[in-house]
GROMACS .gro file of C-alpha atoms in nm:
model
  251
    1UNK     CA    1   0.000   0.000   0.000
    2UNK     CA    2   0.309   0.191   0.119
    3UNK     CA    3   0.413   0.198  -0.226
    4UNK     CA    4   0.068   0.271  -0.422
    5UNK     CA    5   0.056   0.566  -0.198
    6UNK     CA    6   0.382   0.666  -0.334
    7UNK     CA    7   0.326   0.654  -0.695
    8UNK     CA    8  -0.021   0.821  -0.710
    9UNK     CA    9   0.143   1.103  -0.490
   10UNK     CA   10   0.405   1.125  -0.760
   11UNK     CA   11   0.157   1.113  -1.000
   12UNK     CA   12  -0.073   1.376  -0.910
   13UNK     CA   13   0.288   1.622  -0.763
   14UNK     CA   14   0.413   1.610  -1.129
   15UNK     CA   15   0.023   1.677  -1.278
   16UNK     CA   16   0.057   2.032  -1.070
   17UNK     CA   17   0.426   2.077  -1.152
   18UNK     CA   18   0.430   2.047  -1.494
   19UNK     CA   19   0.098   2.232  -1.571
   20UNK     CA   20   0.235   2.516  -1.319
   21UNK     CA   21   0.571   2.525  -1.518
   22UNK     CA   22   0.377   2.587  -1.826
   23UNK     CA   23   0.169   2.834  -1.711
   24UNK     CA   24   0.472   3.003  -1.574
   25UNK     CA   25   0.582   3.037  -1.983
   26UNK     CA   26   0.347   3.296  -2.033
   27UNK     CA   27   0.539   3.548  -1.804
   28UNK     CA   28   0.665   3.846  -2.013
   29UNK     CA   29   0.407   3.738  -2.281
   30UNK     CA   30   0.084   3.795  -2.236
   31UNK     CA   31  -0.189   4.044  -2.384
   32UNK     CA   32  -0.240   4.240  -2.128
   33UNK     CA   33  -0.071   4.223  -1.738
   34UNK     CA   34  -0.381   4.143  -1.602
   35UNK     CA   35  -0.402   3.782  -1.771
   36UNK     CA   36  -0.006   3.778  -1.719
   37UNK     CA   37  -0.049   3.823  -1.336
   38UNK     CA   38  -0.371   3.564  -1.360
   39UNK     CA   39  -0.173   3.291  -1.527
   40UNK     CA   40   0.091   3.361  -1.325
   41UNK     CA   41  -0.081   3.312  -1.015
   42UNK     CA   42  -0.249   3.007  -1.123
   43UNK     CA   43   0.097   2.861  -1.175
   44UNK     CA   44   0.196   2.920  -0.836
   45UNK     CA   45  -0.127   2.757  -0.688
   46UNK     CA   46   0.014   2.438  -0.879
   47UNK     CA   47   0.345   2.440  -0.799
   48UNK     CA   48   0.237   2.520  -0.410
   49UNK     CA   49  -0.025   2.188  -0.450
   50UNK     CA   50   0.294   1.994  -0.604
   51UNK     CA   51   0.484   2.082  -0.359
   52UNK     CA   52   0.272   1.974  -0.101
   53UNK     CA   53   0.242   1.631  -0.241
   54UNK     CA   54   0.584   1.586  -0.315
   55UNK     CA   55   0.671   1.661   0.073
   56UNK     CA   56   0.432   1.415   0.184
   57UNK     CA   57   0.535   1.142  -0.101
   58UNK     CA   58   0.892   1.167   0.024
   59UNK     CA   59   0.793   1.129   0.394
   60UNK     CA   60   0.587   0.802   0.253
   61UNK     CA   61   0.870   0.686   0.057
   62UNK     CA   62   1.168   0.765   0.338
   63UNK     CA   63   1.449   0.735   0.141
   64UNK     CA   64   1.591   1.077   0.302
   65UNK     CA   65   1.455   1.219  -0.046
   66UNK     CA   66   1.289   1.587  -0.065
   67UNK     CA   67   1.093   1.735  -0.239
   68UNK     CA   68   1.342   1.909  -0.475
   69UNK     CA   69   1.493   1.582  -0.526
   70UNK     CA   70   1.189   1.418  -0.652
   71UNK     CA   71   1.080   1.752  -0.883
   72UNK     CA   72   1.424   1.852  -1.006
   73UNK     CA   73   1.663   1.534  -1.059
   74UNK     CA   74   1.388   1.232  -1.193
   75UNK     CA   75   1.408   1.168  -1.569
   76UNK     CA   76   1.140   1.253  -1.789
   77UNK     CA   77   1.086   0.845  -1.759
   78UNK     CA   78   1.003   0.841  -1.445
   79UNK     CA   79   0.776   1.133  -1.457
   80UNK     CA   80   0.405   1.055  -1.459
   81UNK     CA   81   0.170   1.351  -1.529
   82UNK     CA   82  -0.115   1.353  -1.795
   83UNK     CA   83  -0.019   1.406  -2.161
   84UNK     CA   84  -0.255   1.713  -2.160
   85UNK     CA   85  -0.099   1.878  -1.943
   86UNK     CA   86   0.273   1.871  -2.101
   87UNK     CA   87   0.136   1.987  -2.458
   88UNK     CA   88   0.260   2.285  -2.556
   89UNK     CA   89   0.127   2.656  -2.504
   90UNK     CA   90   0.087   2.683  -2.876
   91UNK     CA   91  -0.059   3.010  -2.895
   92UNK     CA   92  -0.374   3.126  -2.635
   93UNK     CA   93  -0.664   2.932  -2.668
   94UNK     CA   94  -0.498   2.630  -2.681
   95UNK     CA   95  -0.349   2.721  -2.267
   96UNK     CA   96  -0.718   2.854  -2.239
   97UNK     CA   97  -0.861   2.503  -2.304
   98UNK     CA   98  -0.579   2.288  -2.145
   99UNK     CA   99  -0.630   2.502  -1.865
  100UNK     CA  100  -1.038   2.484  -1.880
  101UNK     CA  101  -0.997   2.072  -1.950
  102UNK     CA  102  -0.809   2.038  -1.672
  103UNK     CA  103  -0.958   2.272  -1.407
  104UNK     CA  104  -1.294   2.106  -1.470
  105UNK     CA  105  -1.184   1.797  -1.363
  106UNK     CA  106  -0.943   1.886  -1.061
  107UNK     CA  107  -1.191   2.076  -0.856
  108UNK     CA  108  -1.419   1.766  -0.869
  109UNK     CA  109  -1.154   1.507  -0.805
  110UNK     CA  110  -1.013   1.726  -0.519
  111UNK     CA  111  -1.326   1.850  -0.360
  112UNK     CA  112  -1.377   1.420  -0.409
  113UNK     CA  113  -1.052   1.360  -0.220
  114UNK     CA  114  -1.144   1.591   0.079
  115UNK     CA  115  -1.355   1.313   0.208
  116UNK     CA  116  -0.992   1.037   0.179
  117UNK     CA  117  -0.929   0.848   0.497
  118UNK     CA  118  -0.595   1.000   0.440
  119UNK     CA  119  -0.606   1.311   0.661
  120UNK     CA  120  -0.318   1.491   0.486
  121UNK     CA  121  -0.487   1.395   0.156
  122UNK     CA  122  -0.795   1.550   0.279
  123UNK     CA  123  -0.593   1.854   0.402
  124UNK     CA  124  -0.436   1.944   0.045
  125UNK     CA  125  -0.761   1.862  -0.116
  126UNK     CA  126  -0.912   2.113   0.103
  127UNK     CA  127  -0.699   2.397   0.021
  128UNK     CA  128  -0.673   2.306  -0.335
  129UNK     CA  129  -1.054   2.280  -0.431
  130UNK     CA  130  -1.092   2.647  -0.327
  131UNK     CA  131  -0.805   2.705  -0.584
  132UNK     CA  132  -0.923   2.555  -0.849
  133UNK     CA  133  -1.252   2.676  -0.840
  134UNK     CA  134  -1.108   3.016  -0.974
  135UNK     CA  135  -0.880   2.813  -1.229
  136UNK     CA  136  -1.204   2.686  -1.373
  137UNK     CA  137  -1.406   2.975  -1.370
  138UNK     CA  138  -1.115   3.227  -1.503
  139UNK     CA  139  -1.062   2.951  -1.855
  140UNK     CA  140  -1.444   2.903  -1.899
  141UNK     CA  141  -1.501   3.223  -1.944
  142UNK     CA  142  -1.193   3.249  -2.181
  143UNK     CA  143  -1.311   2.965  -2.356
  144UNK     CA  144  -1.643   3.168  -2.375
  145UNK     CA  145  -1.518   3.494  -2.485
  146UNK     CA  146  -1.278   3.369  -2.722
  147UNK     CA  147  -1.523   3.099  -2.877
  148UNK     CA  148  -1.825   3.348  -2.897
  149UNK     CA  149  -1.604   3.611  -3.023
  150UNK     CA  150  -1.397   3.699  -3.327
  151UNK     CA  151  -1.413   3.449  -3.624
  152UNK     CA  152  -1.033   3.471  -3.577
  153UNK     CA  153  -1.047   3.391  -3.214
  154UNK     CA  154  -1.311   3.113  -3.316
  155UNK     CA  155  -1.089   2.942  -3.528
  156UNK     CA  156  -0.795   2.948  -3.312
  157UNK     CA  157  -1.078   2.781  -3.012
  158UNK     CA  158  -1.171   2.516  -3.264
  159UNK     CA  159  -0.818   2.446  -3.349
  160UNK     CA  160  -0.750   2.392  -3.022
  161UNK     CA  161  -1.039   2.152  -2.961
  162UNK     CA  162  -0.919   1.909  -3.178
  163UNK     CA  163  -0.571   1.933  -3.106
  164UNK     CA  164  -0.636   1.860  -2.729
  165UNK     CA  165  -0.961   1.666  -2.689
  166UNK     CA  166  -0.831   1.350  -2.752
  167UNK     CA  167  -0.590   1.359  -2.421
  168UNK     CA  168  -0.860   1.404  -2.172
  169UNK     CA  169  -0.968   1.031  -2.156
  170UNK     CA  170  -0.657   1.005  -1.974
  171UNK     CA  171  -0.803   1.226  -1.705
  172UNK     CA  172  -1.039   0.948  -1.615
  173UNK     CA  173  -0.810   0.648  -1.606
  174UNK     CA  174  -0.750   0.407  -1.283
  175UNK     CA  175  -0.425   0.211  -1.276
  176UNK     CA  176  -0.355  -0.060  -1.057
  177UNK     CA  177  -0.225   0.196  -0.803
  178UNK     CA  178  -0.488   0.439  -0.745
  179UNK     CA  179  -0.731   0.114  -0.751
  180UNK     CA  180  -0.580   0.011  -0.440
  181UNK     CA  181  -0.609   0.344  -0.292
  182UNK     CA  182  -0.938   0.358  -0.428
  183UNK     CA  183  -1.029   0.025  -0.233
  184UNK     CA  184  -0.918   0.124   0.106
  185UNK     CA  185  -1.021   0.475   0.075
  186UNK     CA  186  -0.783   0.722   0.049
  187UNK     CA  187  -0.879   0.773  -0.288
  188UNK     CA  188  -1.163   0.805  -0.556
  189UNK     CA  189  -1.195   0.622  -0.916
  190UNK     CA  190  -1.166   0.957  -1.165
  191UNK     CA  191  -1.447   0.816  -1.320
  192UNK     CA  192  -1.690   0.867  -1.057
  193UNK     CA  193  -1.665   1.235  -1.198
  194UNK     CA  194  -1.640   1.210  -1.521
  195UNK     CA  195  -2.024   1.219  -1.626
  196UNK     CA  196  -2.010   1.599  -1.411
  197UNK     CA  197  -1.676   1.680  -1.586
  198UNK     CA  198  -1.862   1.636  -1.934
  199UNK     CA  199  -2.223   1.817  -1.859
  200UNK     CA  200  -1.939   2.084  -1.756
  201UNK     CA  201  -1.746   2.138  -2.080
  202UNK     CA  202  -2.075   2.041  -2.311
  203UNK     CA  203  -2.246   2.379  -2.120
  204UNK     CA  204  -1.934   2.585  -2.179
  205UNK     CA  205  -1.912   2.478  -2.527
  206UNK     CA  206  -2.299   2.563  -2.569
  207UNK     CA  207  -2.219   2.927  -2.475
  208UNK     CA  208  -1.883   2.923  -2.668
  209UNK     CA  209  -2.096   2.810  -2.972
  210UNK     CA  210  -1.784   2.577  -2.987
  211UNK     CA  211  -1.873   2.159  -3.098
  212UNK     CA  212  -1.719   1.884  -2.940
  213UNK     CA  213  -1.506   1.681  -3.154
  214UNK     CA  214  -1.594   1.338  -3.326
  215UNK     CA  215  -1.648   1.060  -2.996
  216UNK     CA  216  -1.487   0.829  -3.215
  217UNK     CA  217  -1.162   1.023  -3.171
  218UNK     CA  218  -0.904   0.753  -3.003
  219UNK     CA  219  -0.768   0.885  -2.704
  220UNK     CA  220  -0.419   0.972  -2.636
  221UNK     CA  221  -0.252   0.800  -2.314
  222UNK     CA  222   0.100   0.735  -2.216
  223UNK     CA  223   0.205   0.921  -1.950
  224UNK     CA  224   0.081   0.770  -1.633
  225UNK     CA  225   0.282   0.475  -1.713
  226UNK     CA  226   0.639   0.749  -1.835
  227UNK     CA  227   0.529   0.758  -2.234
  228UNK     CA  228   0.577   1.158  -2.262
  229UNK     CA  229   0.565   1.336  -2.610
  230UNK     CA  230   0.893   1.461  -2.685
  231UNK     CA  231   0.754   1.858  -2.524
  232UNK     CA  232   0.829   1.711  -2.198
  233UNK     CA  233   1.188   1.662  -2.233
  234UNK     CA  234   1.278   1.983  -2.366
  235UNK     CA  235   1.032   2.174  -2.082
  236UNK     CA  236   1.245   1.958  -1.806
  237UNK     CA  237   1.557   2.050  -1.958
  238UNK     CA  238   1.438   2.421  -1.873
  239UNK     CA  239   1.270   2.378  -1.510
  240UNK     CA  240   1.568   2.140  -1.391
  241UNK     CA  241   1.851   2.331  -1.563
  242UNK     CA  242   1.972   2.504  -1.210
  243UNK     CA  243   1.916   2.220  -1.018
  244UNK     CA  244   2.125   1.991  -1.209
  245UNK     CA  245   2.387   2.289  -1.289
  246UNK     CA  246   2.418   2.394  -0.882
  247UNK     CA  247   2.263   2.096  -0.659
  248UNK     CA  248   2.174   2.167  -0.358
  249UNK     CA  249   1.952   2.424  -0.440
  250UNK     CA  250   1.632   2.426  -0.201
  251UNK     CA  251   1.267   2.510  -0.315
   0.00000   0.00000   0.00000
């Protein structure tokens, strides 16, 4: 159990780190500060909830790891976060959309894991559902706006539905792992959600006068098991560079 506990910690720490890191691209870039502060906050939230979870999966583990050991010097093989959320930036709607996919389904599975027999579980659920609340709110209405909008920023919105649908089946999947967690109760099957998580996006997409893609679509999976795209490598090159170039650095 020891070690299910370990992995889905893992898996969930590099989820928030990676999407964080991401977000975090968009400093110095954005349309106007006020979305560049907004992203930018939204980043930290997820690096805060990764940190968090890598803390407590390195007290679980107790190798004498930390958690800057387990975010800055693992191989992008041994990370496990959700193709989605490595994709690229691209251009706006497509971090929009990631960010809306995403957020729809975390402050259901969180708000979900508040109830874990786990008490720290519970506790970082707890702070994080509030969190992502405004995550989801702040990319629907993006989603929205730029889907109801221009036939420019239309285009752009459907471009990015079809380049990104097909990696949220992922979202829902249960691995040996989290079934074990599942069974004792510290955690809860993503696809007790998932019927929520769709009346969700269908809704947004109504306003956005977006359509959902072809349900025939396969969808992508790879990473829970360390099958990244090759963005991953060249975004860990970038968030590990100083730890690898001066260890010892703390977060």
């Amino acid at each position: 159990m020891q070690q299910a506990l370990f992995n889905t910690l893992i898996a969930w720490a590099d989820d928030q780190l990676v999407l964080g890191h991401r977000l975090s691209e968009w400093t110095g870039k954005a349309h106007a500060l006020e979305e560049e502060l907004a992203l930018a906050n939204m980043g930290l939230d997820l690096v805060g909830q990764a940190r968090n979870l890598y803390q407590y999966a390195a007290e679980v583990e107790g190798l004498g790891r930390d958690e800057d050991q387990l975010a800055y010097l693992r191989t992008e093989r041994e990370f496990r976060n959700l193709l989605l959320l490595e994709r690229p930036n691209t251009d706006f709607a497509h971090t929009v959309l990631r960010q809306f996919y995403y957020a729809a389904f975390m402050q259901r599975y969180w708000a979900a894991l508040t109830h874990s027999t786990d008490p720290q579980i519970a506790a970082i659920a707890a702070k994080a559902t509030v969190e992502m609340q405004y995550h989801r709110r702040h990319s629907a209405e993006w989603v929205v706006r730029l889907g109801d909008g221009t036939d420019e920023s239309a285009r752009r919105m459907a471009e990015a539905v079809d380049s990104l649908h097909r990696y949220t089946d992922e979202l829902f999947d249960c691995n040996a792992d989290l079934s074990a967690l599942v069974e004792a109760g510290v955690a809860v099957a993503p696809s007790t959600i998932r019927a929520d998580w769709q009346a969700d996006i269908e809704s947004v997409f109504t306003r956005a006068t977006l359509a959902l893609p072809d349900a025939d679509v396969p969808g992508q999976r790879g990473g829970r098991a360390g099958l990244h795209t090759e963005f991953l490598g060249f975004l860990l090159a970038e968030m590990q560079y100083l730890q690898r170039s001066h260890p010892g650095q703390t977060w």
